mmCIF file of C-alpha atoms in Angstrom:
data_model
loop_
_atom_site.group_PDB
_atom_site.id
_atom_site.type_symbol
_atom_site.label_atom_id
_atom_site.label_comp_id
_atom_site.label_asym_id
_atom_site.label_seq_id
_atom_site.Cartn_x
_atom_site.Cartn_y
_atom_site.Cartn_z
ATOM 1 C CA MET O 6 -37.662 6.716 -78.521
ATOM 2 C CA THR O 7 -39.872 9.729 -77.956
ATOM 3 C CA THR O 8 -43.322 8.993 -76.595
ATOM 4 C CA SER O 9 -46.590 10.868 -76.700
ATOM 5 C CA THR O 10 -45.678 12.337 -73.326
ATOM 6 C CA GLY O 11 -42.439 13.725 -74.714
ATOM 7 C CA ARG O 12 -40.250 11.356 -72.709
ATOM 8 C CA ALA O 13 -37.613 9.482 -74.629
ATOM 9 C CA ASP O 14 -37.190 6.823 -71.957
ATOM 10 C CA ALA O 15 -40.667 5.387 -71.543
ATOM 11 C CA VAL O 16 -42.479 2.545 -73.221
ATOM 12 C CA PRO O 17 -44.947 4.136 -75.652
ATOM 13 C CA THR O 18 -48.530 3.835 -74.494
ATOM 14 C CA ALA O 19 -51.830 5.065 -75.806
ATOM 15 C CA VAL O 20 -52.940 8.146 -73.907
ATOM 16 C CA ARG O 21 -56.691 8.079 -73.412
ATOM 17 C CA PRO O 22 -58.548 9.634 -70.494
ATOM 18 C CA MET O 23 -60.513 7.170 -68.351
ATOM 19 C CA ARG O 24 -63.469 7.662 -66.061
ATOM 20 C CA ALA O 25 -62.619 7.106 -62.405
ATOM 21 C CA ASP O 26 -64.406 3.736 -62.278
ATOM 22 C CA ALA O 27 -62.699 2.578 -65.478
ATOM 23 C CA ARG O 28 -59.320 3.619 -64.090
ATOM 24 C CA ARG O 29 -60.002 1.636 -60.893
ATOM 25 C CA ASN O 30 -60.905 -1.432 -62.945
ATOM 26 C CA TYR O 31 -57.784 -1.014 -65.078
ATOM 27 C CA ASP O 32 -55.542 -0.698 -62.030
ATOM 28 C CA ARG O 33 -57.117 -3.730 -60.322
ATOM 29 C CA LEU O 34 -56.774 -5.828 -63.481
ATOM 30 C CA LEU O 35 -53.152 -4.792 -63.840
ATOM 31 C CA ALA O 36 -52.379 -5.629 -60.206
ATOM 32 C CA GLU O 37 -54.124 -9.010 -60.396
ATOM 33 C CA GLY O 38 -52.509 -9.736 -63.764
ATOM 34 C CA ARG O 39 -49.075 -9.024 -62.329
ATOM 35 C CA ALA O 40 -49.746 -11.303 -59.344
ATOM 36 C CA ALA O 41 -51.228 -14.099 -61.466
ATOM 37 C CA PHE O 42 -48.418 -14.047 -64.049
ATOM 38 C CA ALA O 43 -45.808 -14.081 -61.268
ATOM 39 C CA GLU O 44 -47.535 -17.006 -59.536
ATOM 40 C CA HIS O 45 -48.743 -19.093 -62.472
ATOM 41 C CA GLY O 46 -46.725 -17.852 -65.459
ATOM 42 C CA THR O 47 -47.905 -16.038 -68.559
ATOM 43 C CA ASP O 48 -50.503 -18.749 -69.300
ATOM 44 C CA ALA O 49 -52.470 -17.798 -66.165
ATOM 45 C CA SER O 50 -56.228 -17.807 -66.692
ATOM 46 C CA LEU O 51 -57.584 -14.441 -67.823
ATOM 47 C CA GLU O 52 -60.969 -15.402 -66.393
ATOM 48 C CA ASP O 53 -59.378 -15.894 -62.968
ATOM 49 C CA ILE O 54 -57.605 -12.544 -63.258
ATOM 50 C CA ALA O 55 -60.899 -10.811 -64.028
ATOM 51 C CA ARG O 56 -62.642 -12.610 -61.160
ATOM 52 C CA ARG O 57 -59.907 -11.676 -58.675
ATOM 53 C CA ALA O 58 -60.139 -8.067 -59.862
ATOM 54 C CA GLY O 59 -63.891 -8.119 -59.201
ATOM 55 C CA VAL O 60 -64.920 -7.540 -62.826
ATOM 56 C CA GLY O 61 -66.293 -9.573 -65.705
ATOM 57 C CA ILE O 62 -64.151 -10.986 -68.492
ATOM 58 C CA GLY O 63 -65.730 -8.480 -70.885
ATOM 59 C CA THR O 64 -64.308 -5.629 -68.800
ATOM 60 C CA LEU O 65 -60.862 -7.213 -68.948
ATOM 61 C CA TYR O 66 -61.057 -7.466 -72.735
ATOM 62 C CA ARG O 67 -62.190 -3.856 -73.040
ATOM 63 C CA HIS O 68 -58.981 -2.770 -71.337
ATOM 64 C CA PHE O 69 -56.720 -5.529 -72.674
ATOM 65 C CA PRO O 70 -57.956 -7.002 -75.978
ATOM 66 C CA ASN O 71 -55.752 -10.095 -75.653
ATOM 67 C CA ARG O 72 -53.219 -11.807 -73.411
ATOM 68 C CA HIS O 73 -50.265 -9.996 -74.987
ATOM 69 C CA ALA O 74 -51.858 -6.623 -74.274
ATOM 70 C CA LEU O 75 -52.149 -7.428 -70.563
ATOM 71 C CA LEU O 76 -48.681 -8.963 -70.495
ATOM 72 C CA SER O 77 -47.252 -5.860 -72.162
ATOM 73 C CA ALA O 78 -48.838 -3.600 -69.529
ATOM 74 C CA VAL O 79 -47.559 -5.843 -66.712
ATOM 75 C CA PHE O 80 -44.036 -5.946 -68.151
ATOM 76 C CA GLU O 81 -43.932 -2.196 -68.805
ATOM 77 C CA ASP O 82 -42.471 -1.303 -65.392
ATOM 78 C CA ALA O 83 -39.658 -3.812 -65.865
ATOM 79 C CA VAL O 84 -38.965 -2.438 -69.347
ATOM 80 C CA CYS O 85 -38.712 1.095 -67.963
ATOM 81 C CA ASP O 86 -36.203 -0.176 -65.380
ATOM 82 C CA LEU O 87 -34.178 -1.850 -68.130
ATOM 83 C CA LEU O 88 -34.241 1.281 -70.267
ATOM 84 C CA THR O 89 -33.024 3.351 -67.331
ATOM 85 C CA ARG O 90 -30.218 0.871 -66.694
ATOM 86 C CA SER O 91 -29.198 0.915 -70.352
ATOM 87 C CA ARG O 92 -28.746 4.692 -70.243
ATOM 88 C CA GLU O 93 -26.646 4.437 -67.084
ATOM 89 C CA LEU O 94 -24.423 1.832 -68.731
ATOM 90 C CA LEU O 95 -23.756 4.052 -71.745
ATOM 91 C CA ASP O 96 -21.118 5.814 -69.618
ATOM 92 C CA ASP O 97 -19.405 2.611 -68.522
ATOM 93 C CA PRO O 98 -15.696 2.649 -69.463
ATOM 94 C CA GLN O 99 -15.929 -1.022 -70.486
ATOM 95 C CA PRO O 100 -18.571 -1.167 -73.261
ATOM 96 C CA CYS O 101 -18.540 -4.936 -73.651
ATOM 97 C CA ALA O 102 -18.937 -5.551 -69.911
ATOM 98 C CA ALA O 103 -21.751 -2.963 -69.873
ATOM 99 C CA LEU O 104 -23.566 -4.812 -72.661
ATOM 100 C CA VAL O 105 -23.273 -8.140 -70.845
ATOM 101 C CA GLU O 106 -24.476 -6.589 -67.578
ATOM 102 C CA TRP O 107 -27.579 -5.275 -69.354
ATOM 103 C CA LEU O 108 -28.254 -8.646 -70.972
ATOM 104 C CA ARG O 109 -27.938 -10.255 -67.533
ATOM 105 C CA ALA O 110 -30.552 -7.801 -66.211
ATOM 106 C CA ILE O 111 -32.912 -8.862 -69.010
ATOM 107 C CA VAL O 112 -32.536 -12.510 -67.991
ATOM 108 C CA THR O 113 -33.274 -11.581 -64.356
ATOM 109 C CA HIS O 114 -36.406 -9.608 -65.256
ATOM 110 C CA ALA O 115 -37.682 -12.281 -67.646
ATOM 111 C CA GLY O 116 -37.325 -14.843 -64.864
ATOM 112 C CA GLU O 117 -39.951 -13.038 -62.784
ATOM 113 C CA TYR O 118 -42.724 -14.304 -65.090
ATOM 114 C CA ARG O 119 -42.594 -17.895 -66.310
ATOM 115 C CA GLY O 120 -43.241 -17.925 -70.058
ATOM 116 C CA LEU O 121 -42.317 -14.290 -70.662
ATOM 117 C CA SER O 122 -39.091 -15.063 -72.497
ATOM 118 C CA ARG O 123 -40.941 -17.487 -74.780
ATOM 119 C CA ALA O 124 -43.604 -14.854 -75.498
ATOM 120 C CA LEU O 125 -40.973 -12.203 -76.275
ATOM 121 C CA MET O 126 -39.177 -14.585 -78.621
ATOM 122 C CA SER O 127 -42.417 -15.358 -80.435
ATOM 123 C CA VAL O 128 -43.115 -11.686 -81.227
ATOM 124 C CA SER O 129 -39.562 -10.558 -81.985
ATOM 125 C CA ARG O 130 -40.520 -9.862 -85.604
ATOM 126 C CA ASP O 131 -44.242 -9.279 -85.131
ATOM 127 C CA ASP O 132 -44.814 -5.536 -84.894
ATOM 128 C CA SER O 133 -48.584 -6.103 -84.718
ATOM 129 C CA SER O 134 -48.353 -7.700 -81.257
ATOM 130 C CA ALA O 135 -48.973 -5.566 -78.189
ATOM 131 C CA LEU O 136 -45.685 -6.920 -76.841
ATOM 132 C CA ALA O 137 -43.896 -5.038 -79.633
ATOM 133 C CA ARG O 138 -44.457 -1.928 -77.478
ATOM 134 C CA CYS O 139 -41.901 -3.471 -75.135
ATOM 135 C CA SER O 140 -39.532 -4.998 -77.670
ATOM 136 C CA ALA O 141 -39.075 -1.898 -79.869
ATOM 137 C CA PRO O 142 -37.614 0.387 -77.152
ATOM 138 C CA MET O 143 -35.581 -2.549 -75.847
ATOM 139 C CA ARG O 144 -34.012 -3.037 -79.284
ATOM 140 C CA GLU O 145 -33.199 0.661 -79.443
ATOM 141 C CA ALA O 146 -31.618 0.693 -75.967
ATOM 142 C CA GLY O 147 -29.672 -2.498 -76.549
ATOM 143 C CA GLY O 148 -28.592 -1.293 -79.977
ATOM 144 C CA ALA O 149 -26.892 1.732 -78.406
ATOM 145 C CA LEU O 150 -24.956 -0.473 -75.974
ATOM 146 C CA LEU O 151 -24.028 -2.896 -78.751
ATOM 147 C CA ALA O 152 -22.830 -0.065 -81.005
ATOM 148 C CA ARG O 153 -20.487 1.201 -78.273
ATOM 149 C CA ALA O 154 -19.015 -2.275 -77.805
ATOM 150 C CA GLN O 155 -18.561 -2.672 -81.553
ATOM 151 C CA GLU O 156 -16.964 0.765 -81.903
ATOM 152 C CA ALA O 157 -14.533 -0.195 -79.125
ATOM 153 C CA GLY O 158 -13.569 -3.287 -81.114
ATOM 154 C CA SER O 159 -14.844 -5.603 -78.379
ATOM 155 C CA VAL O 160 -17.731 -7.152 -80.298
ATOM 156 C CA ARG O 161 -17.864 -8.459 -83.847
ATOM 157 C CA PRO O 162 -19.400 -5.967 -86.293
ATOM 158 C CA ASP O 163 -21.784 -8.545 -87.807
ATOM 159 C CA ILE O 164 -23.749 -9.014 -84.552
ATOM 160 C CA THR O 165 -27.232 -7.445 -84.568
ATOM 161 C CA ILE O 166 -29.261 -6.417 -81.551
ATOM 162 C CA GLY O 167 -32.213 -8.488 -82.772
ATOM 163 C CA ASP O 168 -30.149 -11.671 -82.782
ATOM 164 C CA LEU O 169 -28.602 -10.784 -79.434
ATOM 165 C CA LEU O 170 -31.976 -10.257 -77.761
ATOM 166 C CA GLN O 171 -33.227 -13.537 -79.189
ATOM 167 C CA LEU O 172 -30.179 -15.277 -77.723
ATOM 168 C CA THR O 173 -30.782 -13.583 -74.376
ATOM 169 C CA ASN O 174 -34.431 -14.639 -74.298
ATOM 170 C CA ALA O 175 -33.360 -18.187 -75.218
ATOM 171 C CA ILE O 176 -30.938 -18.151 -72.267
ATOM 172 C CA ALA O 177 -33.731 -16.904 -69.989
ATOM 173 C CA LEU O 178 -35.970 -19.702 -71.272
ATOM 174 C CA ALA O 179 -33.256 -22.306 -70.685
ATOM 175 C CA ALA O 180 -32.789 -21.021 -67.126
ATOM 176 C CA GLU O 181 -36.548 -21.140 -66.565
ATOM 177 C CA GLU O 182 -36.663 -24.774 -67.727
ATOM 178 C CA THR O 183 -33.710 -25.729 -65.497
ATOM 179 C CA PRO O 184 -34.545 -24.285 -62.051
ATOM 180 C CA GLY O 185 -32.148 -26.710 -60.354
ATOM 181 C CA ASP O 186 -29.142 -25.024 -61.962
ATOM 182 C CA PRO O 187 -29.151 -21.369 -60.836
ATOM 183 C CA GLU O 188 -25.761 -20.726 -62.494
ATOM 184 C CA LEU O 189 -26.894 -21.853 -65.950
ATOM 185 C CA ALA O 190 -27.912 -18.414 -67.243
ATOM 186 C CA ASP O 191 -24.578 -16.871 -66.277
ATOM 187 C CA ARG O 192 -22.588 -19.694 -67.908
ATOM 188 C CA LEU O 193 -24.593 -19.357 -71.104
ATOM 189 C CA LEU O 194 -24.118 -15.585 -71.098
ATOM 190 C CA MET O 195 -20.359 -16.080 -70.795
ATOM 191 C CA LEU O 196 -20.418 -18.534 -73.703
ATOM 192 C CA THR O 197 -22.366 -15.978 -75.694
ATOM 193 C CA LEU O 198 -19.802 -13.318 -74.842
ATOM 194 C CA ARG O 199 -16.994 -15.491 -76.194
ATOM 195 C CA GLY O 200 -18.870 -15.810 -79.463
ATOM 196 C CA LEU O 201 -19.457 -12.062 -79.635
ATOM 197 C CA LYS O 202 -15.852 -11.046 -79.237
ATOM 198 C CA ALA O 203 -14.121 -9.569 -82.263
ATOM 199 C CA GLY O 204 -11.662 -11.925 -83.884
ATOM 200 C CA THR O 205 -13.634 -15.104 -83.104
#
């Protein structure tokens, strides 16, 4: 996906110059948002985030009109990492294993923020959400890996990347709800793989 900066590997963002003080506020809000979501999950108080950043809630909403907008900005670095990994895996000689490795990376990243997988599932077909900025390039990257696995005859041709990402987010959510079973996500991914295989 080509962005306004000409890069095909980045999450698309609106390019708008900021005054120095506005940029400082934005950066502080982003840093505090990242820390709060990691500590308290994606339902962390926006008022607390603004207070910890040293600004009013109105300033937060000027930069991030809603929770999903802030969450999208926080998750953007992780998405860029996942997009980079997807491109590296396009050269893997085992397309199906490459696809599963990428899905496993999604589960790992989603686990950094409690509630993220649920939020991503809720907007999977809502292009109006700010989180769609993350999900659209992820679908494109995952679709390329899925296509390779299907062309190799390793994955059933009726599988779609949208369904696969929903399954992956559901696995991440199940792992989040079962912290006492650290192997759960991997077992569920392996079960998913069996269902993906051609001929099943």
